[in-house]
Short mmCIF file of C-alpha atoms and ligand atoms in Angstrom, two decimals:
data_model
loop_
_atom_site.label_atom_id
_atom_site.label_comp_id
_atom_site.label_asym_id
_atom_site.label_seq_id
_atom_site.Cartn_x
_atom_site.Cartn_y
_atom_site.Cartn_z
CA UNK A 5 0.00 0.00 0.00
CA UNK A 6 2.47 2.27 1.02
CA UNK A 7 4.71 1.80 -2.70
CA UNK A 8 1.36 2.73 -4.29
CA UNK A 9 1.49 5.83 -2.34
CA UNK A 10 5.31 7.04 -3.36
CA UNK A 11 5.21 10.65 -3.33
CA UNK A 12 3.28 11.10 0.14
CA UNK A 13 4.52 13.91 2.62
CA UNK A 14 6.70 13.01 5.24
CA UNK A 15 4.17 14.94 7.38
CA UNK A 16 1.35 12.82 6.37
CA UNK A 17 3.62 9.37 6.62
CA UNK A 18 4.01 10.45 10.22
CA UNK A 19 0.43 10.89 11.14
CA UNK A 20 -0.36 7.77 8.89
CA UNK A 21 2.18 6.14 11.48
CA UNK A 22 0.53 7.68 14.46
CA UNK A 23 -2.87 5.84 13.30
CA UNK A 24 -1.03 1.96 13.90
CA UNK A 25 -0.71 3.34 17.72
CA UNK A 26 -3.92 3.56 19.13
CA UNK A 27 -3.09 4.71 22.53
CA UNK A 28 -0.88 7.59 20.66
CA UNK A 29 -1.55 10.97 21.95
CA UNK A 30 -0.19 13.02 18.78
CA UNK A 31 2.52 14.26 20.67
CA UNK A 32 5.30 12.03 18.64
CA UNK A 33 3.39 13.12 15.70
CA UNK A 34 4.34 17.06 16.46
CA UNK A 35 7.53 16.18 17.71
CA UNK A 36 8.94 14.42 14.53
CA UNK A 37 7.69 17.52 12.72
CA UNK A 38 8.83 19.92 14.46
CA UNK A 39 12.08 17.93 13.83
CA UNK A 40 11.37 18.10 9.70
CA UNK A 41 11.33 21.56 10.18
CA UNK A 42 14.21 21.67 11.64
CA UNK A 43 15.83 19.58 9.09
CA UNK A 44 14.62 21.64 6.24
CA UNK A 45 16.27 24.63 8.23
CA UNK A 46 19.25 22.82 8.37
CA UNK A 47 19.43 21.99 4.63
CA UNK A 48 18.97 25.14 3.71
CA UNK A 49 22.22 26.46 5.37
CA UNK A 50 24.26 23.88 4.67
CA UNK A 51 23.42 24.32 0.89
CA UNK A 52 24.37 27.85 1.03
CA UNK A 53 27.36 26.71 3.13
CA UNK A 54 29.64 27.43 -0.10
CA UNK A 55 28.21 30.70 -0.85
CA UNK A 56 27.74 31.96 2.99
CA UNK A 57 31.55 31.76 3.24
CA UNK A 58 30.90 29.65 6.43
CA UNK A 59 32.63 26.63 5.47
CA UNK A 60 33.97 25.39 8.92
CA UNK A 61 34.62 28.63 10.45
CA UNK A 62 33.25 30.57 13.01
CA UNK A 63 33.32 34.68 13.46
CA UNK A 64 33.66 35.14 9.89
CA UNK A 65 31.06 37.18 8.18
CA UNK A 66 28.84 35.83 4.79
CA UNK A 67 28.17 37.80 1.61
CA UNK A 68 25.73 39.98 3.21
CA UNK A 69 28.25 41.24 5.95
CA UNK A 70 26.51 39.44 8.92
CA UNK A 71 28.11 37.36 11.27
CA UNK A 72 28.08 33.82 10.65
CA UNK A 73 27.67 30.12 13.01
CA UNK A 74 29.67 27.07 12.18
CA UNK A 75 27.15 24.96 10.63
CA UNK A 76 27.15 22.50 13.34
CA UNK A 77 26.55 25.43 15.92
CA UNK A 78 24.04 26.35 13.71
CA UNK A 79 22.56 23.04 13.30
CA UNK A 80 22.87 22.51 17.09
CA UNK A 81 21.13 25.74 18.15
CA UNK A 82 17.97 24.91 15.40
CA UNK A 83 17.31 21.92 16.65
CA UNK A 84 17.26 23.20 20.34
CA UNK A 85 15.30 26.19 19.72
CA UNK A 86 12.72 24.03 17.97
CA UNK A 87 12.36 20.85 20.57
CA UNK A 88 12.94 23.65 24.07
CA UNK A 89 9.30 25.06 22.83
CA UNK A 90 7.76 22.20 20.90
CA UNK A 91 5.75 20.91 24.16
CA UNK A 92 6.74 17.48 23.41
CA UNK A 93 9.87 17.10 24.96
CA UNK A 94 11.05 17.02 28.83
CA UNK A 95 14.96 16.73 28.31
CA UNK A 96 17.47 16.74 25.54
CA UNK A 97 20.87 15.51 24.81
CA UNK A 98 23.13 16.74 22.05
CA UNK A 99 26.44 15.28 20.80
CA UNK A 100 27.57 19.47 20.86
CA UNK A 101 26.38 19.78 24.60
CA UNK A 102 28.62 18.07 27.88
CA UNK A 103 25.49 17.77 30.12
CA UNK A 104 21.54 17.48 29.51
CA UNK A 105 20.17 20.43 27.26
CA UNK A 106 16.26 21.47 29.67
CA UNK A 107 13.62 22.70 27.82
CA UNK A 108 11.16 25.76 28.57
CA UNK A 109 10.06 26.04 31.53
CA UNK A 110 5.53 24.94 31.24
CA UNK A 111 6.46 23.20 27.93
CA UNK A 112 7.40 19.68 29.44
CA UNK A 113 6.64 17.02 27.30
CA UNK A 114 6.28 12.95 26.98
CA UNK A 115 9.36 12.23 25.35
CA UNK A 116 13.06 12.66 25.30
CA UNK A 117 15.40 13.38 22.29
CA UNK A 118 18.92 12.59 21.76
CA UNK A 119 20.94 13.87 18.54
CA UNK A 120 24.15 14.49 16.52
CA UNK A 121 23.46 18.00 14.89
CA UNK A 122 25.94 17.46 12.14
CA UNK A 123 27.38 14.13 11.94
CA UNK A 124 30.76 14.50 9.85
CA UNK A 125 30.70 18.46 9.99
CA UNK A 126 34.87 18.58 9.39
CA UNK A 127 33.65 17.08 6.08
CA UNK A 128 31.45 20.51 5.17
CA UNK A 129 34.56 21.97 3.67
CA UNK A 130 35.00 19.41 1.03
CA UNK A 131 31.02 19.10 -0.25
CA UNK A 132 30.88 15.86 1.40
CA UNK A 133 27.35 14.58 2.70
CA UNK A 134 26.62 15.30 6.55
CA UNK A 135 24.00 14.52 8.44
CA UNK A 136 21.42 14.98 11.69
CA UNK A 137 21.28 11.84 13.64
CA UNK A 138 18.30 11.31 16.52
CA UNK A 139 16.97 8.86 18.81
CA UNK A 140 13.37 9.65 20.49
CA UNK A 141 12.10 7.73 23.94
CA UNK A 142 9.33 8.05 26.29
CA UNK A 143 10.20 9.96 29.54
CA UNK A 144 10.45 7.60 32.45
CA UNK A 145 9.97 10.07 34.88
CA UNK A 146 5.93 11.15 35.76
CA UNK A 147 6.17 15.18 34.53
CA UNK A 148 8.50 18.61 34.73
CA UNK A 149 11.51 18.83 33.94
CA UNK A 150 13.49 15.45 32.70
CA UNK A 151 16.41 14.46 33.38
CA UNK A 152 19.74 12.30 32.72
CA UNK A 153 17.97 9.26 33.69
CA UNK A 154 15.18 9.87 31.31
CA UNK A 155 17.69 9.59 28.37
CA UNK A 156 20.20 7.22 29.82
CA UNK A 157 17.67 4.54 28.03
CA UNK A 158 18.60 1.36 26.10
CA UNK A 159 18.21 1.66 22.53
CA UNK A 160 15.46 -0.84 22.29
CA UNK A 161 13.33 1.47 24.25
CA UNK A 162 13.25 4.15 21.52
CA UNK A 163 10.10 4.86 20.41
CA UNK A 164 11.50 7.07 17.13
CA UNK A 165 14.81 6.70 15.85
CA UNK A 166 16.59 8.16 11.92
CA UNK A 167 18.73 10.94 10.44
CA UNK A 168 18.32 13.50 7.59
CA UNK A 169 21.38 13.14 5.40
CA UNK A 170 22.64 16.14 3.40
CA UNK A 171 24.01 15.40 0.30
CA UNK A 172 23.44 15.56 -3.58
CA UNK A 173 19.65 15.64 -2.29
CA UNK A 174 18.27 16.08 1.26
CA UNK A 175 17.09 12.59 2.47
CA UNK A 176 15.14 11.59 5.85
CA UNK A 177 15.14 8.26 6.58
CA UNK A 178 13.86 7.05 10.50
CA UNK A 179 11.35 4.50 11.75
CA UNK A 180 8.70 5.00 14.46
CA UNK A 181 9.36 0.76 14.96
CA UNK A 182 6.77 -0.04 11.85
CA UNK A 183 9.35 -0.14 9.11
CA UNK A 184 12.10 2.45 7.56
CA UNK A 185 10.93 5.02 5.21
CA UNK A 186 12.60 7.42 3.37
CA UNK A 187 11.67 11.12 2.29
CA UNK A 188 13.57 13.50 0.33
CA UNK A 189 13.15 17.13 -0.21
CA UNK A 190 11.91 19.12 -2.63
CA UNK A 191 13.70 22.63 -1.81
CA UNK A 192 11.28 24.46 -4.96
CA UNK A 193 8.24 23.68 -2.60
CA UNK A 194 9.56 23.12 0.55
CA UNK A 195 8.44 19.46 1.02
CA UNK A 196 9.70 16.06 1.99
CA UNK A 197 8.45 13.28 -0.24
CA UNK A 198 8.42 9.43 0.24
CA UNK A 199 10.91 8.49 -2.28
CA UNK A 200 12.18 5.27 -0.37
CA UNK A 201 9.05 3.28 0.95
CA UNK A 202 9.79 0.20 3.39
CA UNK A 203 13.71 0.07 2.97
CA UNK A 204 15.29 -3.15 3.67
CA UNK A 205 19.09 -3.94 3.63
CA UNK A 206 19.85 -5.32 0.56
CA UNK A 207 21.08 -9.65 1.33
CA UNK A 208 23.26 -8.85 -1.28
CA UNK A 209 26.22 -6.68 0.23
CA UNK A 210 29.25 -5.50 -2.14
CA UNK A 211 30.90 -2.66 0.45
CA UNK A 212 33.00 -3.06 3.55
CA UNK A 213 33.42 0.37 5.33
CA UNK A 214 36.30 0.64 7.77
CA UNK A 215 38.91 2.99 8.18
CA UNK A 216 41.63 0.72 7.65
CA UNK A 217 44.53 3.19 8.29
CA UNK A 218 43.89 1.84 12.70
CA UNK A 219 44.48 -1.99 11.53
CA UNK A 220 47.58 -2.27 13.35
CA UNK A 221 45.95 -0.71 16.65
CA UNK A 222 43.05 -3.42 15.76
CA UNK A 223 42.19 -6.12 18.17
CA UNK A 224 43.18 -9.59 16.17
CA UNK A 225 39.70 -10.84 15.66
CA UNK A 226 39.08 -7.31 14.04
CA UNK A 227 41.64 -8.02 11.41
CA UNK A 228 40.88 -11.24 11.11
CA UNK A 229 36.93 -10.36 9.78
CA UNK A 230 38.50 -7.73 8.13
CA UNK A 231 40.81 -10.44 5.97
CA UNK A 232 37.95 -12.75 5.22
CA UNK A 233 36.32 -9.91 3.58
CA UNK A 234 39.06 -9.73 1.02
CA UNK A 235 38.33 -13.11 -0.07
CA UNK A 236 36.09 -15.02 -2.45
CA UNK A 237 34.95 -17.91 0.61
CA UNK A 238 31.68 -20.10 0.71
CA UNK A 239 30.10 -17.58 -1.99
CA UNK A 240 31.23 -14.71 -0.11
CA UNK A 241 33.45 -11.77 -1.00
CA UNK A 242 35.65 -10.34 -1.93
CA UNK A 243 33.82 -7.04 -0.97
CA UNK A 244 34.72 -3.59 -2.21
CA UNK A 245 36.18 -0.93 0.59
CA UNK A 246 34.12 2.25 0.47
CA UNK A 247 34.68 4.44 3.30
CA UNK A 248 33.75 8.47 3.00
CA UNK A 249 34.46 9.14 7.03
CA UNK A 250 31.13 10.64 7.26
CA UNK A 251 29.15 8.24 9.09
CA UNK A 252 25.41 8.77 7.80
CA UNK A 253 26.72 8.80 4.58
CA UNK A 254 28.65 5.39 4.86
CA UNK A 255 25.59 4.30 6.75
CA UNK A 256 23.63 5.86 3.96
CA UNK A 257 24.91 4.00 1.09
CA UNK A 258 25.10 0.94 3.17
CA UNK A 259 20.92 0.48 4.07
CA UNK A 260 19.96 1.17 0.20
CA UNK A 261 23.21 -0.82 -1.64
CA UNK A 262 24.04 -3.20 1.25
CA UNK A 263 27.22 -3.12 2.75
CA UNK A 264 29.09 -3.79 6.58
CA UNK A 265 30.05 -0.69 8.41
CA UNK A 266 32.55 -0.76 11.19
CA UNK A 267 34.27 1.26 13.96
CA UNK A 268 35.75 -1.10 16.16
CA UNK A 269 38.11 -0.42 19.27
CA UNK A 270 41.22 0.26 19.02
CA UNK A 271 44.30 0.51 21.03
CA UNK A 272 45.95 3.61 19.51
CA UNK A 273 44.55 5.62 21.66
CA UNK A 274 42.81 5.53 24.95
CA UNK A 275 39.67 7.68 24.32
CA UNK A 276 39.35 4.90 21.42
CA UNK A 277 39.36 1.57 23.78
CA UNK A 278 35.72 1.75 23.29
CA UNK A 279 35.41 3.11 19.66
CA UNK A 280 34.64 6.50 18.24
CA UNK A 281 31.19 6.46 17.73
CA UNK A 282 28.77 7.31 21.17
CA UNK A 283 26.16 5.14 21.74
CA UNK A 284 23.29 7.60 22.57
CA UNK A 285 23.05 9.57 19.49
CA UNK A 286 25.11 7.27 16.66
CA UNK A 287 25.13 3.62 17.27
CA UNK A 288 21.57 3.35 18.84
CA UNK A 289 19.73 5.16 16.28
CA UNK A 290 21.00 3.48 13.28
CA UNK A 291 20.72 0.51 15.09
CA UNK A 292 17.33 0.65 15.47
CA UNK A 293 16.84 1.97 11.59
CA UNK A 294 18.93 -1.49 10.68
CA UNK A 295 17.29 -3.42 12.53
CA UNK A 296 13.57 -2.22 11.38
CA UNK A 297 15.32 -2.61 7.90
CA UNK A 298 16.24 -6.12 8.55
CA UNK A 299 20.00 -5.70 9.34
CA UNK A 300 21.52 -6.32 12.53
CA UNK A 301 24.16 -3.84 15.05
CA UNK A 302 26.31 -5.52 17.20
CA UNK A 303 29.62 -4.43 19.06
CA UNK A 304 33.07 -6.55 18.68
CA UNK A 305 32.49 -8.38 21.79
CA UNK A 306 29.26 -9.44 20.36
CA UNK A 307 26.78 -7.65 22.42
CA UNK A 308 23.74 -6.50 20.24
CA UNK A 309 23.58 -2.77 20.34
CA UNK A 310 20.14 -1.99 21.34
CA UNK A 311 20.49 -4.36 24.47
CA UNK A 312 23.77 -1.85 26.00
CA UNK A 313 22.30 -0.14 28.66
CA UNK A 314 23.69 3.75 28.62
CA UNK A 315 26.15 4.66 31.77
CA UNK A 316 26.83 8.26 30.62
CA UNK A 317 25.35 10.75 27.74
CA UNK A 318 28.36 10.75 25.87
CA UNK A 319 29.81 6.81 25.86
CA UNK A 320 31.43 5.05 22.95
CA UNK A 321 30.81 2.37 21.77
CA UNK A 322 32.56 -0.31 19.12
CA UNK A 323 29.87 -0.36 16.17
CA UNK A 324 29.59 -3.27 13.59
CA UNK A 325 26.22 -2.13 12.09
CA UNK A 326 24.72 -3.64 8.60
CA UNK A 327 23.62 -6.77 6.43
CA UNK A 328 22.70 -9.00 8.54
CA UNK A 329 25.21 -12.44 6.74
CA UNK A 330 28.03 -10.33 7.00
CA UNK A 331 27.30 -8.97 10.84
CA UNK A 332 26.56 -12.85 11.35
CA UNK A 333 29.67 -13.76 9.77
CA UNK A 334 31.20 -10.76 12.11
CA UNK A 335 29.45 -12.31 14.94
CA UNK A 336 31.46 -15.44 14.68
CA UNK A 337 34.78 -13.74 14.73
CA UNK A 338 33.73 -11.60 17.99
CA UNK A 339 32.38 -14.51 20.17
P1 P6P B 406 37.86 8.49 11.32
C1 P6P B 406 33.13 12.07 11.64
O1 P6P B 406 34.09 12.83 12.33
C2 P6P B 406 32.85 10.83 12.48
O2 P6P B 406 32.38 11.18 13.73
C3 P6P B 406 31.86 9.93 11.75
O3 P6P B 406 30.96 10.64 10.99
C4 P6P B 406 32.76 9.06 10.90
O4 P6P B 406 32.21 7.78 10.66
C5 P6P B 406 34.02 8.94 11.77
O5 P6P B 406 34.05 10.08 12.61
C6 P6P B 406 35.28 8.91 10.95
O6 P6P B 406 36.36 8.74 11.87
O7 P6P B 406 38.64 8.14 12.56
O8 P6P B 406 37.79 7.32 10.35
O9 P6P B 406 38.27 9.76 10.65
#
């Protein structure tokens, strides 16, 4: 029904959505457009990022003389502004902010929101796709203010999860736990349309993303998987290395081509001996898109993503996150 319907607003996809949850109050609904807004803010600037003269810097002024934000301190402060007032939303935590971001005071709300403004923003200088990352749960707490423990959730509690991509075209792709769709927008009017309807990881998967340049800092069952996938074994492989270092884009290509994504742990450095990647606003999110998309996100010990419960706002977390034979295959190396 839905692939009939290609060409639907993302605003009507969400309310559509809101119909398969009967006890639904319609605040999820205004949330996650209140967040589309926010996104089509967001595009906006980061399309005129070239012209604006604010590629990556801050202080410096655009073509009109005014004062101009980073784009990720731009993209932070838009999606703050819009979720402090929305009403839906008791507490926030941002991958830009150390400790928990409170909203208005009266405008308390029934969920919580986690987020990566701009995923990949040191790659704004080079046209290379970014992108807004978020995770949504229900408060735990009864009302007012929230707080840490209201996001400190695991990721199989999230009731919303997905990221808006800028590149070539503006894509949003997220799941309210009923499938993955995908929207992209159409700056002449404004709108996001359902261009991708029920996305599913391809079986087939021809990319391996890793940033091989760690492998020596790797843990030996690490490069291990990563040496099977350079050969042709059991039907399997060789696979092709395609790794842009922007992590919704690799993700990206990954759910609509197929492909294994990793950031494992590595012992180069010690902020790494969990990863790169935080758990809150990276790995959980996607995971939860993967999964809905029929893929699977585990860590290199094994542990399935969504199952980690969250010690601090801003952990790491070792990510191997995408077709579901090759994060089997993974599996097998990490156990
Ligand atoms: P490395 C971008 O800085 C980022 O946070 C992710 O978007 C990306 O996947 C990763 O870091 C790239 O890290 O160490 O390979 O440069």
């Amino acid at each position: 029904m839905l692939e009939k319907r290609k060409g639907i607003t993302v605003s009507r996809q969400i309310m559509d959505d809101q119909l398969l949850h009967p006890d639904a109050t319609g605040e999820l609904t205004g949330l996650l457009n209140d967040l589309v807004v926010a996104g089509k803010i967001i595009s906006a600037e980061v399309n005129m990022a070239g012209l604006a003269d604010i590629l990556g810097q801050s202080g410096k002024t655009n073509i009109q003389g005014e004062t101009v934000q980073k784009l990720d301190v731009f993209a932070n402060q838009t999606i703050k502004r819009r979720m402090e007032q929305c009403g839906y939303v008791c507490v926030m935590a941002s991958e830009e902010d150390d400790e928990v971001i409170p909203v208005l005071d009266g405008y308390e709300g029934e969920y919580t929101i986690a987020f990566d403004p701009l995923d990949g923003s040191s790659n704004i200088d080079v046209n290379v796709s970014i992108g807004t990352i978020f995770s949504i749960h229900r408060r735990l707490s009864e009302k007012g203010m929230g707080t840490e423990a209201d996001l400190l959730q695991k990721g199989s509690k999230q009731v919303a999860a997905g990221y808006i991509i800028y590149g070539s075209s503006t894509v949003m792709v997220y799941t309210t736990g009923s499938g993955v769709h995908g929207f992209t927008l159409d700056p002449s009017v404004g709108e996001f349309f359902l261009s991708h309807p029920y996305i599913t990881i391809p079986d087939v998967c021809p990319y391996y993303s890793v940033n091989e340049a760690y492998s020596t800092y790797w843990l030996d069952s690490t490069r291990d998987f990563i040496a099977q996938l350079k050969k042709e074994e059991d039907g399997m492989g060789p696979y092709s290395l395609r790794y842009i270092g922007s992590l919704v884009a690799d993700f990206h290509r990954n759910l609509v081509k197929g492909g294994i994504f990793l950031y494992p742990r590595d012992k180069k450095s010690p902020e790494k001996s969990e990863g790169k990647l935080r758990l809150l606003y990276e790995a959980a999110p996607l995971a939860m898109v993967v999964e809905q998309a029929g893929g699977r996100a585990i860590t290199d010990d094994g542990r399935r993503i969504l199952d980690i419960e969250p010690t601090n706002l801003h952990q790491r977390v070792p990510l191997i996150i995408g077709s579901k034979k090759e994060v089997d295959l993974a599996e097998k190396f990490f156990t």
